[in-house]
Coordinates of C-alpha atoms and ligand atoms in Angstrom, one line a residue:
M1 CA -37.9 -22.3 73.9
L2 CA -37.4 -24.6 71.5
T3 CA -37.5 -23.6 67.7
P4 CA -40.7 -25.3 66.1
Y5 CA -39.9 -27.9 63.6
K6 CA -41.8 -30.4 61.4
L7 CA -40.7 -34.1 61.1
L8 CA -39.9 -35.6 58.2
T9 CA -39.6 -38.8 59.9
P10 CA -41.4 -42.0 59.7
G11 CA -43.1 -41.8 62.9
P12 CA -43.7 -40.5 65.2
L13 CA -44.7 -37.9 62.7
T14 CA -46.1 -34.1 62.5
V15 CA -49.7 -34.2 63.3
T16 CA -52.6 -31.7 63.0
D17 CA -53.5 -29.3 65.8
R18 CA -56.8 -31.0 65.6
V19 CA -55.4 -34.3 66.7
R20 CA -53.1 -32.6 69.5
Q21 CA -56.2 -30.9 70.9
A22 CA -58.1 -34.2 71.3
M23 CA -55.7 -35.2 73.9
D24 CA -56.7 -32.0 76.0
F25 CA -58.9 -34.2 78.2
D26 CA -58.5 -36.8 80.9
Y27 CA -61.0 -39.6 79.8
C28 CA -62.1 -42.4 81.9
T29 CA -61.1 -45.7 80.9
W30 CA -64.2 -47.6 82.0
D31 CA -66.7 -45.0 81.1
E32 CA -69.2 -45.9 78.4
D33 CA -68.0 -42.9 76.2
Y34 CA -64.6 -43.9 76.2
K35 CA -65.3 -47.7 75.2
A36 CA -67.5 -46.6 72.5
V37 CA -64.6 -44.7 70.7
T38 CA -62.5 -47.7 71.1
Q39 CA -65.4 -49.8 69.3
K40 CA -65.4 -47.1 66.9
I41 CA -61.9 -47.0 66.0
R42 CA -62.0 -50.9 65.6
H43 CA -64.8 -50.6 63.2
D44 CA -63.5 -47.9 61.1
L45 CA -59.9 -49.8 60.6
L46 CA -61.8 -52.9 59.4
Q47 CA -63.4 -50.2 57.0
I48 CA -60.1 -48.6 55.9
A49 CA -58.8 -52.2 55.7
G50 CA -61.7 -53.0 53.1
V51 CA -62.6 -56.2 55.1
D52 CA -65.7 -58.1 56.1
P53 CA -66.5 -57.4 59.8
E54 CA -67.7 -61.2 59.9
R55 CA -64.4 -62.5 58.9
Y56 CA -61.8 -60.4 60.2
T57 CA -61.4 -58.3 63.7
S58 CA -59.2 -55.5 64.8
I59 CA -57.1 -55.6 68.2
L60 CA -55.5 -52.7 69.6
L61 CA -52.5 -53.3 71.8
Q62 CA -50.3 -50.9 74.1
G63 CA -47.2 -50.1 73.2
S64 CA -45.5 -49.2 70.0
G65 CA -45.5 -51.2 66.8
S66 CA -42.7 -53.7 67.5
Y67 CA -45.3 -55.1 70.5
A68 CA -47.7 -56.2 68.1
V69 CA -45.2 -57.7 65.9
E70 CA -44.1 -59.8 69.0
A71 CA -47.5 -60.1 70.4
C72 CA -48.5 -62.0 66.8
L73 CA -45.3 -64.2 67.1
S74 CA -46.4 -65.4 70.2
T75 CA -50.1 -65.7 69.9
F76 CA -50.1 -67.1 66.4
S77 CA -47.5 -69.8 66.7
Y78 CA -48.2 -73.3 68.5
P79 CA -46.5 -76.8 68.9
G80 CA -45.4 -77.8 65.4
S81 CA -45.7 -74.3 63.7
K82 CA -42.7 -73.0 61.8
F83 CA -42.3 -69.4 60.3
L84 CA -40.4 -68.2 57.4
I85 CA -39.3 -64.6 58.0
L86 CA -38.3 -62.6 54.8
S87 CA -36.1 -59.8 55.5
N88 CA -34.6 -57.0 53.8
G89 CA -34.2 -54.7 56.4
K90 CA -34.0 -53.7 60.0
Y91 CA -37.6 -54.5 60.6
G92 CA -37.1 -57.6 59.1
E93 CA -34.2 -58.3 61.2
R94 CA -36.1 -57.2 64.4
M95 CA -38.7 -60.1 63.6
L96 CA -35.6 -62.8 63.4
Q97 CA -34.6 -61.1 66.7
M98 CA -38.1 -61.6 68.3
A99 CA -38.3 -65.3 66.9
D100 CA -35.0 -66.1 68.5
Y101 CA -36.3 -64.3 72.1
Q102 CA -39.4 -67.1 71.8
H103 CA -37.3 -69.8 70.8
L104 CA -39.3 -70.1 67.6
D105 CA -38.9 -72.6 65.0
Y106 CA -38.3 -70.5 62.0
E107 CA -36.3 -70.4 58.4
T108 CA -35.1 -67.0 57.0
Y109 CA -35.1 -65.8 53.3
K110 CA -33.1 -62.7 53.4
V111 CA -31.9 -60.3 50.2
G112 CA -30.2 -57.0 50.3
Y113 CA -31.9 -54.0 51.5
D114 CA -32.2 -52.6 48.1
E115 CA -33.5 -55.9 46.8
V116 CA -37.1 -57.3 46.8
H117 CA -37.8 -61.2 47.4
D118 CA -38.5 -63.1 44.5
P119 CA -41.8 -65.7 44.3
Q120 CA -40.2 -68.1 42.6
V121 CA -37.4 -68.7 45.2
L122 CA -40.2 -68.5 47.7
D123 CA -41.8 -71.0 46.0
C124 CA -39.0 -73.4 45.9
L125 CA -38.2 -72.6 49.6
L126 CA -41.8 -73.7 50.5
D127 CA -41.6 -76.9 48.4
N128 CA -38.5 -77.7 50.1
N129 CA -39.6 -77.1 53.7
P130 CA -43.3 -78.6 53.8
D131 CA -43.4 -77.9 57.3
I132 CA -43.2 -74.1 57.2
S133 CA -46.8 -73.0 58.6
H134 CA -46.6 -69.1 58.8
V135 CA -44.8 -66.8 56.2
M136 CA -44.1 -63.3 57.6
M137 CA -42.7 -60.1 55.8
V138 CA -42.6 -56.2 55.9
H139 CA -44.6 -54.5 53.4
S140 CA -43.0 -50.7 53.7
E141 CA -39.3 -51.3 55.1
T142 CA -38.6 -48.3 56.4
T143 CA -35.3 -48.8 56.9
S144 CA -34.7 -48.0 53.1
G145 CA -38.1 -47.0 52.0
I146 CA -38.4 -49.9 49.7
L147 CA -42.1 -51.2 49.1
N148 CA -42.0 -54.9 48.9
P149 CA -44.3 -56.9 46.5
I150 CA -46.6 -58.5 49.1
A151 CA -49.4 -59.6 46.7
D152 CA -46.8 -61.7 44.6
I153 CA -45.4 -63.3 48.0
A154 CA -48.6 -63.6 49.3
Q155 CA -49.9 -65.8 46.5
V156 CA -47.1 -68.3 46.7
A157 CA -47.6 -68.5 50.5
K158 CA -51.3 -69.1 49.9
A159 CA -50.7 -71.6 47.5
H160 CA -48.6 -73.7 49.9
D161 CA -51.2 -73.0 52.7
C162 CA -49.3 -71.0 54.8
F163 CA -50.6 -68.3 56.9
F164 CA -49.6 -64.8 55.4
F165 CA -48.7 -62.1 58.2
V166 CA -47.4 -58.7 57.1
D167 CA -45.9 -55.8 58.8
A168 CA -47.7 -53.2 57.3
M169 CA -46.5 -50.7 59.8
S170 CA -45.5 -47.6 57.6
S171 CA -47.5 -48.4 54.8
F172 CA -51.3 -49.1 56.2
G173 CA -53.5 -46.2 55.5
G174 CA -50.9 -44.6 52.8
V175 CA -50.8 -47.2 50.3
P176 CA -53.8 -49.4 49.2
I177 CA -53.3 -52.9 50.4
D178 CA -55.5 -55.9 49.1
M179 CA -56.6 -58.0 52.4
T180 CA -57.5 -60.9 50.4
P181 CA -54.6 -63.1 51.3
I182 CA -53.5 -61.5 54.3
D183 CA -54.3 -63.4 57.4
A184 CA -52.9 -60.7 60.0
L185 CA -51.6 -57.4 59.4
I186 CA -49.9 -55.1 61.7
T187 CA -49.7 -51.2 62.1
S188 CA -49.6 -48.7 64.8
A189 CA -51.0 -45.4 65.7
N190 CA -48.3 -43.2 64.9
K191 CA -47.7 -44.1 61.0
C192 CA -50.2 -43.2 58.0
I193 CA -53.3 -42.6 59.9
Q194 CA -51.5 -39.9 61.7
G195 CA -52.0 -40.3 65.0
V196 CA -49.5 -39.9 68.3
P197 CA -47.3 -42.9 69.4
G198 CA -49.0 -45.4 72.0
F199 CA -50.6 -48.3 70.7
A200 CA -50.4 -50.8 68.0
I201 CA -53.3 -52.5 65.8
V202 CA -53.7 -56.0 64.6
I203 CA -56.2 -56.8 61.6
V204 CA -56.8 -60.4 61.9
R205 CA -58.8 -63.3 60.5
K206 CA -61.3 -64.0 63.3
D207 CA -61.0 -67.7 63.1
L208 CA -57.3 -67.5 63.3
I209 CA -57.6 -65.2 66.8
E210 CA -60.3 -67.5 68.3
A211 CA -58.4 -70.5 67.8
S212 CA -55.2 -69.0 69.2
K213 CA -56.1 -69.5 72.8
G214 CA -53.4 -70.6 75.1
N215 CA -51.0 -70.1 72.3
S216 CA -49.1 -67.0 73.8
S217 CA -45.9 -67.6 76.2
T218 CA -46.6 -63.8 77.5
L219 CA -49.6 -62.7 79.3
S220 CA -49.1 -58.8 78.3
L221 CA -48.9 -59.7 74.8
D222 CA -51.4 -62.3 74.5
L223 CA -53.7 -61.0 71.8
F224 CA -56.5 -63.8 72.4
D225 CA -56.8 -62.3 75.7
Q226 CA -56.8 -58.9 74.9
Y227 CA -59.4 -59.6 71.9
Q228 CA -61.7 -61.4 74.5
E229 CA -61.5 -58.4 76.8
M230 CA -61.9 -55.8 73.9
A231 CA -64.5 -57.4 71.7
K232 CA -66.9 -57.6 74.6
D233 CA -67.7 -53.8 75.2
G234 CA -64.2 -51.7 74.0
K235 CA -62.8 -52.3 77.4
W236 CA -59.1 -52.6 77.3
R237 CA -57.4 -55.1 79.2
Y238 CA -55.0 -53.0 81.6
T239 CA -54.4 -49.2 81.5
S240 CA -55.3 -47.9 77.7
P241 CA -53.6 -44.9 76.5
T242 CA -56.6 -42.9 76.7
H243 CA -55.0 -39.3 75.4
V244 CA -53.4 -41.3 72.4
V245 CA -56.9 -43.3 71.7
M246 CA -58.7 -39.9 71.6
A247 CA -56.0 -38.7 69.3
F248 CA -56.2 -41.5 67.0
N249 CA -60.2 -41.1 66.9
E250 CA -59.6 -37.5 65.8
A251 CA -56.9 -38.6 63.2
L252 CA -59.3 -41.3 61.6
K253 CA -62.1 -38.5 61.1
E254 CA -59.5 -36.1 59.4
F255 CA -58.6 -39.4 57.3
K256 CA -61.8 -39.9 56.3
E257 CA -62.7 -36.3 55.3
R258 CA -59.1 -36.0 53.5
G259 CA -60.3 -38.7 51.4
G260 CA -59.2 -42.1 52.8
V261 CA -56.3 -44.3 51.7
E262 CA -56.5 -43.0 48.1
A263 CA -56.0 -39.3 48.7
Q264 CA -53.3 -40.1 51.6
H265 CA -51.7 -42.3 49.0
A266 CA -51.6 -39.5 46.2
R267 CA -50.4 -37.0 48.6
Y268 CA -47.2 -39.2 49.7
Q269 CA -46.8 -40.0 46.2
K270 CA -46.4 -36.4 45.3
N271 CA -44.2 -35.6 48.1
Q272 CA -42.0 -38.4 47.4
E273 CA -41.5 -37.7 43.6
L274 CA -41.1 -34.2 44.2
L275 CA -38.3 -34.7 46.9
Q276 CA -36.4 -37.3 44.6
E277 CA -36.6 -35.4 41.7
G278 CA -35.2 -31.9 43.8
M279 CA -32.7 -34.2 45.5
E280 CA -31.6 -35.7 42.3
A281 CA -31.1 -32.4 40.3
L282 CA -28.9 -31.3 43.6
G283 CA -26.6 -34.4 43.0
F284 CA -27.8 -36.7 45.5
T285 CA -29.1 -40.2 44.5
A286 CA -32.0 -42.6 46.0
Y287 CA -30.5 -45.6 47.4
V288 CA -33.3 -47.8 46.2
P289 CA -34.1 -48.5 42.4
K290 CA -37.1 -46.4 41.2
E291 CA -39.3 -49.6 40.3
N292 CA -39.1 -50.6 44.2
Q293 CA -39.2 -47.2 45.8
G294 CA -42.0 -46.5 48.1
P295 CA -43.9 -43.2 48.8
I296 CA -43.1 -43.4 52.6
I297 CA -39.4 -42.7 53.0
T298 CA -36.4 -42.3 51.0
T299 CA -32.8 -43.2 51.5
F300 CA -30.3 -40.8 50.0
L301 CA -26.7 -41.0 49.0
Y302 CA -24.3 -38.2 49.2
P303 CA -23.1 -36.6 45.9
E304 CA -20.1 -38.5 44.7
G305 CA -17.0 -37.2 46.5
Q306 CA -18.7 -35.2 49.2
T307 CA -18.9 -36.0 52.9
W308 CA -20.8 -33.5 54.7
D309 CA -21.3 -34.3 58.5
F310 CA -24.8 -35.6 59.0
Q311 CA -24.9 -33.7 62.2
D312 CA -23.9 -30.3 60.8
M313 CA -26.3 -30.9 58.2
Y314 CA -29.0 -31.9 60.6
H315 CA -28.9 -28.8 62.8
Y316 CA -28.5 -26.5 60.0
I317 CA -32.2 -28.1 58.6
K318 CA -33.7 -28.3 62.1
E319 CA -32.8 -24.6 62.8
R320 CA -34.9 -23.9 59.7
G321 CA -37.6 -26.0 60.5
Y322 CA -37.4 -29.6 59.3
V323 CA -36.3 -32.6 61.1
I324 CA -34.2 -35.4 59.0
Y325 CA -33.6 -38.8 59.9
P326 CA -30.1 -40.7 59.7
G327 CA -29.3 -43.6 57.7
K328 CA -30.1 -47.1 58.9
L329 CA -27.6 -48.8 56.6
T330 CA -24.5 -50.8 57.8
D331 CA -22.1 -50.6 54.5
V332 CA -23.2 -47.3 52.8
D333 CA -23.2 -43.3 54.2
T334 CA -26.8 -42.5 53.9
F335 CA -29.6 -40.4 55.4
R336 CA -33.2 -40.5 55.2
I337 CA -36.5 -38.2 54.5
G338 CA -39.7 -39.0 55.4
N339 CA -43.1 -37.5 53.8
I340 CA -46.0 -38.9 55.9
G341 CA -47.7 -36.9 58.2
E342 CA -48.9 -33.2 58.0
I343 CA -46.3 -32.8 55.2
Y344 CA -47.4 -31.2 51.9
P345 CA -45.5 -30.5 48.7
E346 CA -44.8 -26.8 49.9
D347 CA -42.9 -28.4 52.7
I348 CA -41.0 -30.5 50.2
E349 CA -40.1 -27.4 48.2
R350 CA -38.9 -25.4 51.5
V351 CA -36.5 -28.3 52.5
L352 CA -35.2 -28.6 49.0
D353 CA -34.4 -24.9 49.1
I354 CA -32.8 -25.5 52.6
F355 CA -30.7 -28.2 51.1
K356 CA -29.4 -26.1 48.5
A357 CA -28.4 -23.3 50.5
Y358 CA -26.6 -25.6 52.9
M359 CA -24.9 -27.1 50.2
E360 CA -24.0 -23.4 48.7
E361 CA -22.7 -22.4 52.0
N362 CA -20.4 -25.5 52.7
N363 CA -19.2 -25.9 49.1
N364 CA -17.1 -22.5 50.0
D365 CA -15.0 -24.6 52.3
K366 CA -13.5 -26.6 49.3
N367 CA -12.9 -23.4 47.0
Ligands
PLP1 C1 -42.1 -48.2 62.8 C2 -42.1 -49.6 62.4 C3 -42.1 -50.4 63.1 C4 -42.5 -50.2 64.5 O1 -41.2 -49.8 65.4 P1 -41.7 -49.2 66.6 O2 -40.7 -48.4 67.2 O3 -42.0 -50.4 67.8 O4 -43.1 -48.5 66.7 C5 -42.2 -52.0 62.6 N1 -42.0 -52.0 61.3 C6 -41.9 -51.0 60.4 C7 -41.7 -51.3 59.0 C8 -41.9 -49.8 60.8 O5 -41.8 -48.8 60.1

């Protein structure tokens, strides 16, 4: 029997019993009730985003978040289009890999994993490359936990008449986002809305999706085609992840009951602050400078001179009810702790106690 644990990982994450129970029914995909649920979800997402349903639409796509990122690259590129991809982590790098796979024309603007992009540098880059038509970046880089300043970057992109796309996978619903300069936003079911994995979400300007017919080089990732079908009556093209959709529908209800984006943001922020303070008191340091640290996940470096085996520490914590995440940096030895999902300040306090106990037990080795 598996010892139960809570996930301190940035998705999939720990969901509520209500969300889990919503999956305990086998829905029929073409049934009116089910299609109405899909339409309601699409509508609710626009409401959470704070956009005008006349100007924006939301499209659900089977698969994990990356499927929608790739679908956007394919659906919104056209002959003559050129992307500028900003990267400061693994998810930015994944976009570059996708652009390579699709043979897209693109430029890159990379900075270190603990640094944010400079709007003035972007301005020069766009001045020098007037053929760039699309700017794409990650909001919350889950690699490190850094929160990128999308508003500043978007402003420059729009001043150059570029489309601005954002991977807001791990921030949408957990961090307030002004959609005004955003042409397309990508997120997924299993991040800050607190559903289970199985589909991705694109919130996009209607005129943009309606002008994208024939662009996509792949059929199953063609967002235009998916939109055409779904906008009619909520019918998914191809098999829809019915249980995941019902779980997400319940997660949305809970999300509203809890007070929406503001409340979610306040809780995550509280979790993050408690965690960072507590870990720093134990001798760990956060990898991302405080001014750029986001509320979703934190990367920690080990205390000076310490080299605990991650696997050993991981198992110790797991046996006590929590699962942490390995680091994703190539140059420094780190681990990560997420605080989204059904995680509350009490959980953070408990995890800090477990770390403290682990350190006490393992310091004996050195004496
Ligand atoms: C989770 C996540 C993704 C998508 O990853 P999948 O494994 O495909 O779900 C993309 N970008 C960011 C920033 C993420 O946090």
